[in-house]
PDB file of C-alpha atoms in Angstrom:
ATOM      1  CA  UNK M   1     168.963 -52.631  68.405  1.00  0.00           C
ATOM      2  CA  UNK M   2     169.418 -49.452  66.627  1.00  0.00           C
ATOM      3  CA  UNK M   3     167.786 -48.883  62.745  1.00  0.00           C
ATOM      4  CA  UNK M   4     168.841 -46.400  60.392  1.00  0.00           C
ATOM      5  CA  UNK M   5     165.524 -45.350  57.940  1.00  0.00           C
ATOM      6  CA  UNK M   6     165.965 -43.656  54.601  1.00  0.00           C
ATOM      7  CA  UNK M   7     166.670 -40.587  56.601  1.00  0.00           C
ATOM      8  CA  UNK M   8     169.694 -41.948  57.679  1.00  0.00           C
ATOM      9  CA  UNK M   9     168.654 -40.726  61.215  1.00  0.00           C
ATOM     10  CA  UNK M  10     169.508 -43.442  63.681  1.00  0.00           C
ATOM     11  CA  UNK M  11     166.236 -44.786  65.748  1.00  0.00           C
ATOM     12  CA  UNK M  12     166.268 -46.906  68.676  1.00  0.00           C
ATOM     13  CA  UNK M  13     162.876 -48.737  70.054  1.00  0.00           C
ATOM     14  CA  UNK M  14     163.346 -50.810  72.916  1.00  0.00           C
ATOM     15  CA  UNK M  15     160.150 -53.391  75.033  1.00  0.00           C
ATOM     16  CA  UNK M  16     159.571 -54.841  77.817  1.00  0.00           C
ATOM     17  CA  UNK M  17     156.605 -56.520  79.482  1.00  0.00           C
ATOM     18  CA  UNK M  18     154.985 -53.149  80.559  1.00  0.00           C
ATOM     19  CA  UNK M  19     156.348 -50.596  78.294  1.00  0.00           C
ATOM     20  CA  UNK M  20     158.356 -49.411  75.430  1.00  0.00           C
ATOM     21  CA  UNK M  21     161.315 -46.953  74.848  1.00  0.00           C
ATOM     22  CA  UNK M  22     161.538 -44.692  71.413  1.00  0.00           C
ATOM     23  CA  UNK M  23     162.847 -41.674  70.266  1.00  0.00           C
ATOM     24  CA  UNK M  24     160.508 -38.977  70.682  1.00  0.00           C
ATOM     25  CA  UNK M  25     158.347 -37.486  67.835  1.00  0.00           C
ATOM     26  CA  UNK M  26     156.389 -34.807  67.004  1.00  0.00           C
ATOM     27  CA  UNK M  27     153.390 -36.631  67.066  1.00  0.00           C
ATOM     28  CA  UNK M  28     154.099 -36.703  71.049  1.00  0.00           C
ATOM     29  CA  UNK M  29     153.634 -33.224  71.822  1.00  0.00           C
ATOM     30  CA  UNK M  30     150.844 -32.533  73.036  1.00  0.00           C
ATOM     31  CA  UNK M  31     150.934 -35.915  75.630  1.00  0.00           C
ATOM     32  CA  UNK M  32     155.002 -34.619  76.412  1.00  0.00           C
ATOM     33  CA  UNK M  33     153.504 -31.318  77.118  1.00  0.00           C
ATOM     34  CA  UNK M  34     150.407 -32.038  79.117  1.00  0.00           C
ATOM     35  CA  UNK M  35     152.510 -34.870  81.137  1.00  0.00           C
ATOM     36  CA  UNK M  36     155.324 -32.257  82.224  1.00  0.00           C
ATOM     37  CA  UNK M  37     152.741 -29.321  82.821  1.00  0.00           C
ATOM     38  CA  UNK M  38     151.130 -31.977  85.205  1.00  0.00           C
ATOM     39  CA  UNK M  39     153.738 -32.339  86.624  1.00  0.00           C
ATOM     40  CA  UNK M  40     155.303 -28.818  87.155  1.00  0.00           C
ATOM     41  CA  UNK M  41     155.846 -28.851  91.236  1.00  0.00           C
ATOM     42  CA  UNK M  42     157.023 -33.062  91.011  1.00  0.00           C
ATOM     43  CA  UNK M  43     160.134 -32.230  88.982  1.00  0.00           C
ATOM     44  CA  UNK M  44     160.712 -28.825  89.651  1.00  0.00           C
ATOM     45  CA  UNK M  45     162.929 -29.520  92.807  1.00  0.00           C
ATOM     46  CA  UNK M  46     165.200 -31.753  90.472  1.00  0.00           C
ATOM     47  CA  UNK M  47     165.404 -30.152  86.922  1.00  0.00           C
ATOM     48  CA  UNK M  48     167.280 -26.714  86.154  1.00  0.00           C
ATOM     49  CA  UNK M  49     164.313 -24.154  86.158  1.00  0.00           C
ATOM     50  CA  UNK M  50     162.053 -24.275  83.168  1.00  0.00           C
ATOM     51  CA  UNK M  51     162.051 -21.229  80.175  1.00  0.00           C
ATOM     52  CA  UNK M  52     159.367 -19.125  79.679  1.00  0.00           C
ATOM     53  CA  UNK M  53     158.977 -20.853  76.689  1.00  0.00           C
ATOM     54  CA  UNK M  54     159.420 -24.562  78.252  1.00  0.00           C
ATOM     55  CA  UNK M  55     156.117 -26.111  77.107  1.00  0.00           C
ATOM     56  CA  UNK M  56     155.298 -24.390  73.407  1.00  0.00           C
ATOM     57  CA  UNK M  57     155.534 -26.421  70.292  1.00  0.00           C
ATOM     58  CA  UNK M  58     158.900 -24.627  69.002  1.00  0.00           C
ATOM     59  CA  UNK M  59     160.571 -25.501  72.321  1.00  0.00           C
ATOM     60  CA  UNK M  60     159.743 -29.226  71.917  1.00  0.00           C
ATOM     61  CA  UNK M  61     160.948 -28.617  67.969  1.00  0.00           C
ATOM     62  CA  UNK M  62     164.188 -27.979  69.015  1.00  0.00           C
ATOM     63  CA  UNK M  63     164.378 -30.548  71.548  1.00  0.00           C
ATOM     64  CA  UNK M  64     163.554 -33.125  68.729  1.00  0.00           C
ATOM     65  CA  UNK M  65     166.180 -31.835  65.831  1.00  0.00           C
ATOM     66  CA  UNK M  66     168.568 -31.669  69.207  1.00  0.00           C
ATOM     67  CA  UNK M  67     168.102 -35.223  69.911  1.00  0.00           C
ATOM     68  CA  UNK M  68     168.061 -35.836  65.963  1.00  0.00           C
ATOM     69  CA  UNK M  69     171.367 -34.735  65.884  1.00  0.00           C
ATOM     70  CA  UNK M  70     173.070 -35.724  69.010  1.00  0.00           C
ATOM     71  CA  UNK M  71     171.893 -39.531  68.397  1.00  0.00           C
ATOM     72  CA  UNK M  72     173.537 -39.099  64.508  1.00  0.00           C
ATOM     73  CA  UNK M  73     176.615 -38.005  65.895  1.00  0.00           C
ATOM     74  CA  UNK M  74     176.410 -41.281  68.478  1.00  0.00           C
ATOM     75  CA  UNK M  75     176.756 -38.410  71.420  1.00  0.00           C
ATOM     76  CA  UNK M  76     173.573 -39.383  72.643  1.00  0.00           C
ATOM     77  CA  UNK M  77     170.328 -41.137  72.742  1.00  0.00           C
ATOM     78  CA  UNK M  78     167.327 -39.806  74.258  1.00  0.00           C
ATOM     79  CA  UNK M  79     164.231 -41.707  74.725  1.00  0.00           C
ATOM     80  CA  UNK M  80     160.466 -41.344  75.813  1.00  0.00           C
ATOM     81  CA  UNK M  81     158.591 -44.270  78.175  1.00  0.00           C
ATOM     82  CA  UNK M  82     155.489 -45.738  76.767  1.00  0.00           C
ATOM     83  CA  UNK M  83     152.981 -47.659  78.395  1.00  0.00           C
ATOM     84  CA  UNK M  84     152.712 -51.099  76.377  1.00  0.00           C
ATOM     85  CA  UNK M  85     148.545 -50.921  77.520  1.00  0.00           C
ATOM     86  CA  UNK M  86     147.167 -48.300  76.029  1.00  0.00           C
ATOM     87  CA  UNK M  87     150.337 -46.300  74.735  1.00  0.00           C
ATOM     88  CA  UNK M  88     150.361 -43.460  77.442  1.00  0.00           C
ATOM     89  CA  UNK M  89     153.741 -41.287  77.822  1.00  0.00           C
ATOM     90  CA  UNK M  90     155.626 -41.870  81.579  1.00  0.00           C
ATOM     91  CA  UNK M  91     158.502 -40.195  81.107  1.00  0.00           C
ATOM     92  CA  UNK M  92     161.701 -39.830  79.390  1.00  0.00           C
ATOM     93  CA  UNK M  93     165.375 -41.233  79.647  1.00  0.00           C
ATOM     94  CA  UNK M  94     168.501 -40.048  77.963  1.00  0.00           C
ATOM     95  CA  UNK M  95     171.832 -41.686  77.840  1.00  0.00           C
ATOM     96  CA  UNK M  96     173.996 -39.244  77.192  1.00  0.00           C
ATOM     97  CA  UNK M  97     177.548 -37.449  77.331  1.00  0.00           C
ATOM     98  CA  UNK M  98     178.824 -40.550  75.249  1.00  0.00           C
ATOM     99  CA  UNK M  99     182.323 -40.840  75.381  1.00  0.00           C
ATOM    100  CA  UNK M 100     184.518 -43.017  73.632  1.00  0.00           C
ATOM    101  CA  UNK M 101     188.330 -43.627  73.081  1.00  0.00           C
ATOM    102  CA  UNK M 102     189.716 -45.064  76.478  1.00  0.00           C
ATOM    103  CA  UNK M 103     186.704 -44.254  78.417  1.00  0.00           C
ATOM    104  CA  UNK M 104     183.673 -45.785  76.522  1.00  0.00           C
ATOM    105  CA  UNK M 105     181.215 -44.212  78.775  1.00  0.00           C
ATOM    106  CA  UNK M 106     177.410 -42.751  79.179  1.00  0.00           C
ATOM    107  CA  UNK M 107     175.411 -40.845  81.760  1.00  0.00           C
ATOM    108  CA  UNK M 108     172.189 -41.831  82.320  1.00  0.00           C
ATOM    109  CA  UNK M 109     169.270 -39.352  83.426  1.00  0.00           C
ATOM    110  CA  UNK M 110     165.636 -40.021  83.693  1.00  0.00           C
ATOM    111  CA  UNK M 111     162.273 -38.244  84.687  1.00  0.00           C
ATOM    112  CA  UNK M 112     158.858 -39.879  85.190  1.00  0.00           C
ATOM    113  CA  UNK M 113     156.020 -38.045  85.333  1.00  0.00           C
ATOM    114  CA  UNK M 114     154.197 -37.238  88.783  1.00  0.00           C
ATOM    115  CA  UNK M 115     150.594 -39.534  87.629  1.00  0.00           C
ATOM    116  CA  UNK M 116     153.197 -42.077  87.227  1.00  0.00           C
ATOM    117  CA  UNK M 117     155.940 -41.818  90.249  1.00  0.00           C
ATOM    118  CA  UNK M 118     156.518 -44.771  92.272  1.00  0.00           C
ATOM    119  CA  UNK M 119     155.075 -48.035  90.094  1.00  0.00           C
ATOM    120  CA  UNK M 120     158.093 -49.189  88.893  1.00  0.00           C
ATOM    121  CA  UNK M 121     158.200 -47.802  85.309  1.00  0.00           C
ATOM    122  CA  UNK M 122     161.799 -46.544  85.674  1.00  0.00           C
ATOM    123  CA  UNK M 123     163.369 -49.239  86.987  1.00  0.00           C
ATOM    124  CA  UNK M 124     161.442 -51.430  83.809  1.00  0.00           C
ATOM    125  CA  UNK M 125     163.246 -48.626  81.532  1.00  0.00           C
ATOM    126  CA  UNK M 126     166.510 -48.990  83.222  1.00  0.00           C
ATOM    127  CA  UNK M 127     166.372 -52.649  82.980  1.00  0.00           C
ATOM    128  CA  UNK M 128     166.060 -51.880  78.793  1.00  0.00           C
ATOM    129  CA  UNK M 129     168.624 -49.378  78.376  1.00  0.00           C
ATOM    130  CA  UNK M 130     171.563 -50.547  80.493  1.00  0.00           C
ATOM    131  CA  UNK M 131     171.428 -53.759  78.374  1.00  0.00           C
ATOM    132  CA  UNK M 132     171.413 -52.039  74.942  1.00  0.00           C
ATOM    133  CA  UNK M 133     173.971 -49.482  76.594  1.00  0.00           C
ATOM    134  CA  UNK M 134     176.761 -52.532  76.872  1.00  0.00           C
ATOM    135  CA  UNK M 135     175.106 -55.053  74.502  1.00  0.00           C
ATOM    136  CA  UNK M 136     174.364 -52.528  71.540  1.00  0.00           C
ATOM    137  CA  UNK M 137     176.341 -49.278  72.201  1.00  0.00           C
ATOM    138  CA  UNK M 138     179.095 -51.006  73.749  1.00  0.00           C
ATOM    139  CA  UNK M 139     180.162 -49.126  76.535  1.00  0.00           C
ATOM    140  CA  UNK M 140     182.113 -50.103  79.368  1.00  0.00           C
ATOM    141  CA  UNK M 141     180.900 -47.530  82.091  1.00  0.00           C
ATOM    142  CA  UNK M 142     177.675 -46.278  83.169  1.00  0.00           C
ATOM    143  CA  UNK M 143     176.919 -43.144  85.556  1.00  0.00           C
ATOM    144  CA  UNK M 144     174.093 -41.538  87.341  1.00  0.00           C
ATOM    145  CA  UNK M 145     173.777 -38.553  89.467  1.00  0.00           C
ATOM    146  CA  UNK M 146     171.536 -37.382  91.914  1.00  0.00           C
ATOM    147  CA  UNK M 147     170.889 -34.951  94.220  1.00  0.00           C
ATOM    148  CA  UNK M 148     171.203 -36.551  97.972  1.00  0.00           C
ATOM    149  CA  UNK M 149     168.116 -35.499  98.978  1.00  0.00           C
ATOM    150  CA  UNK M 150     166.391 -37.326  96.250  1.00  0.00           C
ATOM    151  CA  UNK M 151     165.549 -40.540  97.947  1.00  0.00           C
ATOM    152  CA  UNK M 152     163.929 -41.776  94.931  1.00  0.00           C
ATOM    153  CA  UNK M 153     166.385 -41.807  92.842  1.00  0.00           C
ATOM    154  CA  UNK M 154     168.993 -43.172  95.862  1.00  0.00           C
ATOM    155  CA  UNK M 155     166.522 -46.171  95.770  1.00  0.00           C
ATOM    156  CA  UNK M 156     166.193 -46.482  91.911  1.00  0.00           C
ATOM    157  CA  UNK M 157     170.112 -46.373  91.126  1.00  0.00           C
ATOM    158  CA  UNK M 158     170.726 -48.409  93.698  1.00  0.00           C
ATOM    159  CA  UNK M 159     167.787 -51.496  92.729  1.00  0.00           C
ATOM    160  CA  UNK M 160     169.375 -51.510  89.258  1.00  0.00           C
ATOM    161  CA  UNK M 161     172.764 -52.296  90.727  1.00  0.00           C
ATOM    162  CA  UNK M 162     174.546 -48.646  90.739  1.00  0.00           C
ATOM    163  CA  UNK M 163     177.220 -48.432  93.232  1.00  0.00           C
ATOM    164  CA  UNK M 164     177.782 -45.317  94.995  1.00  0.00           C
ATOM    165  CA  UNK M 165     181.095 -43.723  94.528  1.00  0.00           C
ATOM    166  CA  UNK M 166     181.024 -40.339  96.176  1.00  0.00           C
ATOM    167  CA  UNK M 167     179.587 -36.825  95.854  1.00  0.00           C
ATOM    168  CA  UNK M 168     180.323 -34.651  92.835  1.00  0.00           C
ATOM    169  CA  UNK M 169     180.538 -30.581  94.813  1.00  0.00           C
ATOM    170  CA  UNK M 170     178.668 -28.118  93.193  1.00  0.00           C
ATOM    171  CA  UNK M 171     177.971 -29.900  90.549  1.00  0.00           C
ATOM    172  CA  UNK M 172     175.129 -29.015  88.364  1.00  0.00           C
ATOM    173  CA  UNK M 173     172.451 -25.644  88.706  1.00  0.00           C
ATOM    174  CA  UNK M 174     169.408 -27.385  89.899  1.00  0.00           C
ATOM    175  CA  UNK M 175     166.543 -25.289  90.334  1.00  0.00           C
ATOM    176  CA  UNK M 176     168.155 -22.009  90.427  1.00  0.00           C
ATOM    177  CA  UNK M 177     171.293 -23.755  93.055  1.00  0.00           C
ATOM    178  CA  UNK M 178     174.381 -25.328  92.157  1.00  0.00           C
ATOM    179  CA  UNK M 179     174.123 -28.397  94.209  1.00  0.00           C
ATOM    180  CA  UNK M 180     176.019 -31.635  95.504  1.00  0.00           C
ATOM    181  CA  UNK M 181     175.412 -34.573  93.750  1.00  0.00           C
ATOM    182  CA  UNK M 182     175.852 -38.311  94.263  1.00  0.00           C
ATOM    183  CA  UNK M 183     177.677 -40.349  91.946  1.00  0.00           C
ATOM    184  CA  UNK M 184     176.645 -43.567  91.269  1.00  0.00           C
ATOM    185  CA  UNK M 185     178.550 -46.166  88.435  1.00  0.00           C
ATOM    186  CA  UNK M 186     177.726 -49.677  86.674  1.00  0.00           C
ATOM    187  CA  UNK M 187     180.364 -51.584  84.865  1.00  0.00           C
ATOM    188  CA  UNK M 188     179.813 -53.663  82.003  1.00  0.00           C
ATOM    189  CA  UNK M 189     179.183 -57.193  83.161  1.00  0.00           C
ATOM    190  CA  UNK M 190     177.886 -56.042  86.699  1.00  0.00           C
ATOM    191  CA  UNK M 191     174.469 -56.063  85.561  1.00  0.00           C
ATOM    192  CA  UNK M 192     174.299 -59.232  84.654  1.00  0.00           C
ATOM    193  CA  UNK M 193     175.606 -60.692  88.121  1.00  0.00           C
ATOM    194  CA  UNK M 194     172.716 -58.825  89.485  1.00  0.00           C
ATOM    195  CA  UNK M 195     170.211 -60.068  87.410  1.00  0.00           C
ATOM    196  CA  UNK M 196     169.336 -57.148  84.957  1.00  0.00           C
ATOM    197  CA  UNK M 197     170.069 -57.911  81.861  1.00  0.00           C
ATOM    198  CA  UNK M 198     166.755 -58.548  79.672  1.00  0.00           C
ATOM    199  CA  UNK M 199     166.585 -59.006  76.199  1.00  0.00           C
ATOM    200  CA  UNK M 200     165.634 -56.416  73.895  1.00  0.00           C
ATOM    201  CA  UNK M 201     163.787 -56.051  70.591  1.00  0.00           C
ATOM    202  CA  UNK M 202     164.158 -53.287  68.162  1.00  0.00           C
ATOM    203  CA  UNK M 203     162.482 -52.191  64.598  1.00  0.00           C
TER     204      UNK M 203
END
């Protein structure tokens, strides 16, 4: 599942029936920043609050040697959503905080876009990466976190098989507040009982 080009800069692409999962480029910009300026007010309540600076072209230039970087070092993978029709950008996903050792471990955290909230599209992503998280990557562990009040992503973790373990207190600055989260885990194998493990194809 995962490439390495002459650049020796690991790259990951990842499809299902209605979309596809890559790393992002600069070639993306302008959909990335027209997508989040859309949809400012949808993902405000859930994101830490935005820069100044948030949506210029040397912002998303450091996002992109930042996820360069953390995918060489295996820390973590970040990925945009594609639409398999007509190759419009839904969102992003990132599975991240990689650990290794005795925990072999990854976070998983998502947005979608507000045109494209509520048809499914990350649920199809999660059913890609959680596969090429313990197929490819090998991990063991998978967690999520939400806020509680975020019934969308209650719903979402909890389709794709997360089990709620409790609440994490004060745990991240969201939108100005530190705030409560839920913590929801997947084991390796788990998936599969529940029926989410697809296959993947990568070039």
């Amino acid at each position: 599942m995962i490439s390495f080009p002459f650049s020796k800069t690991p790259s990951v692409y990842l499809k299902g029936e209605r979309l596809f999962l890559r790393e992002p480029q600069w070639s993306d910009y302008r959909q990335w920043a027209n997508l989040r300026e859309k949809s400012r007010a949808f993902l405000t309540p859930w994101e830490p609050i935005w820069r100044d600076d948030e949506l210029e072209k040397s912002s998303f230039r450091l996002r992109l040697r930042h996820y360069s970087e953390e995918a060489r070092s295996g820390n973590a993978w970040s990925l945009f959503l594609f639409r398999r029709s007509d190759n419009v950008l839904l969102g992003g996903i990132t599975l991240g905080n990689i650990r290794r050792g005795v925990a072999q471990s990854g976070q998983i955290g998502y947005w979608c876009g507000a045109p494209h909230a509520g048809q499914g599209y990350m649920f199809d992503a999660l059913k890609l990466v959680i596969p090429f998280a313990f197929s490819e990557l090998r991990l063991h562990r998978l967690e999520a976190a939400c806020i509680p009040s975020n019934l969308r992503s209650v719903r979402l973790l909890e389709k794709a098989g997360f089990l709620l373990e409790g609440t994490l207190r004060s745990y991240l600055k969201i939108n100005g507040l530190w705030q409560d989260h839920l913590l929801y885990s997947l084991i390796e194998g788990e998936e599969q009982r529940r029926g989410l493990s697809v296959k993947t194809t990568a070039v």
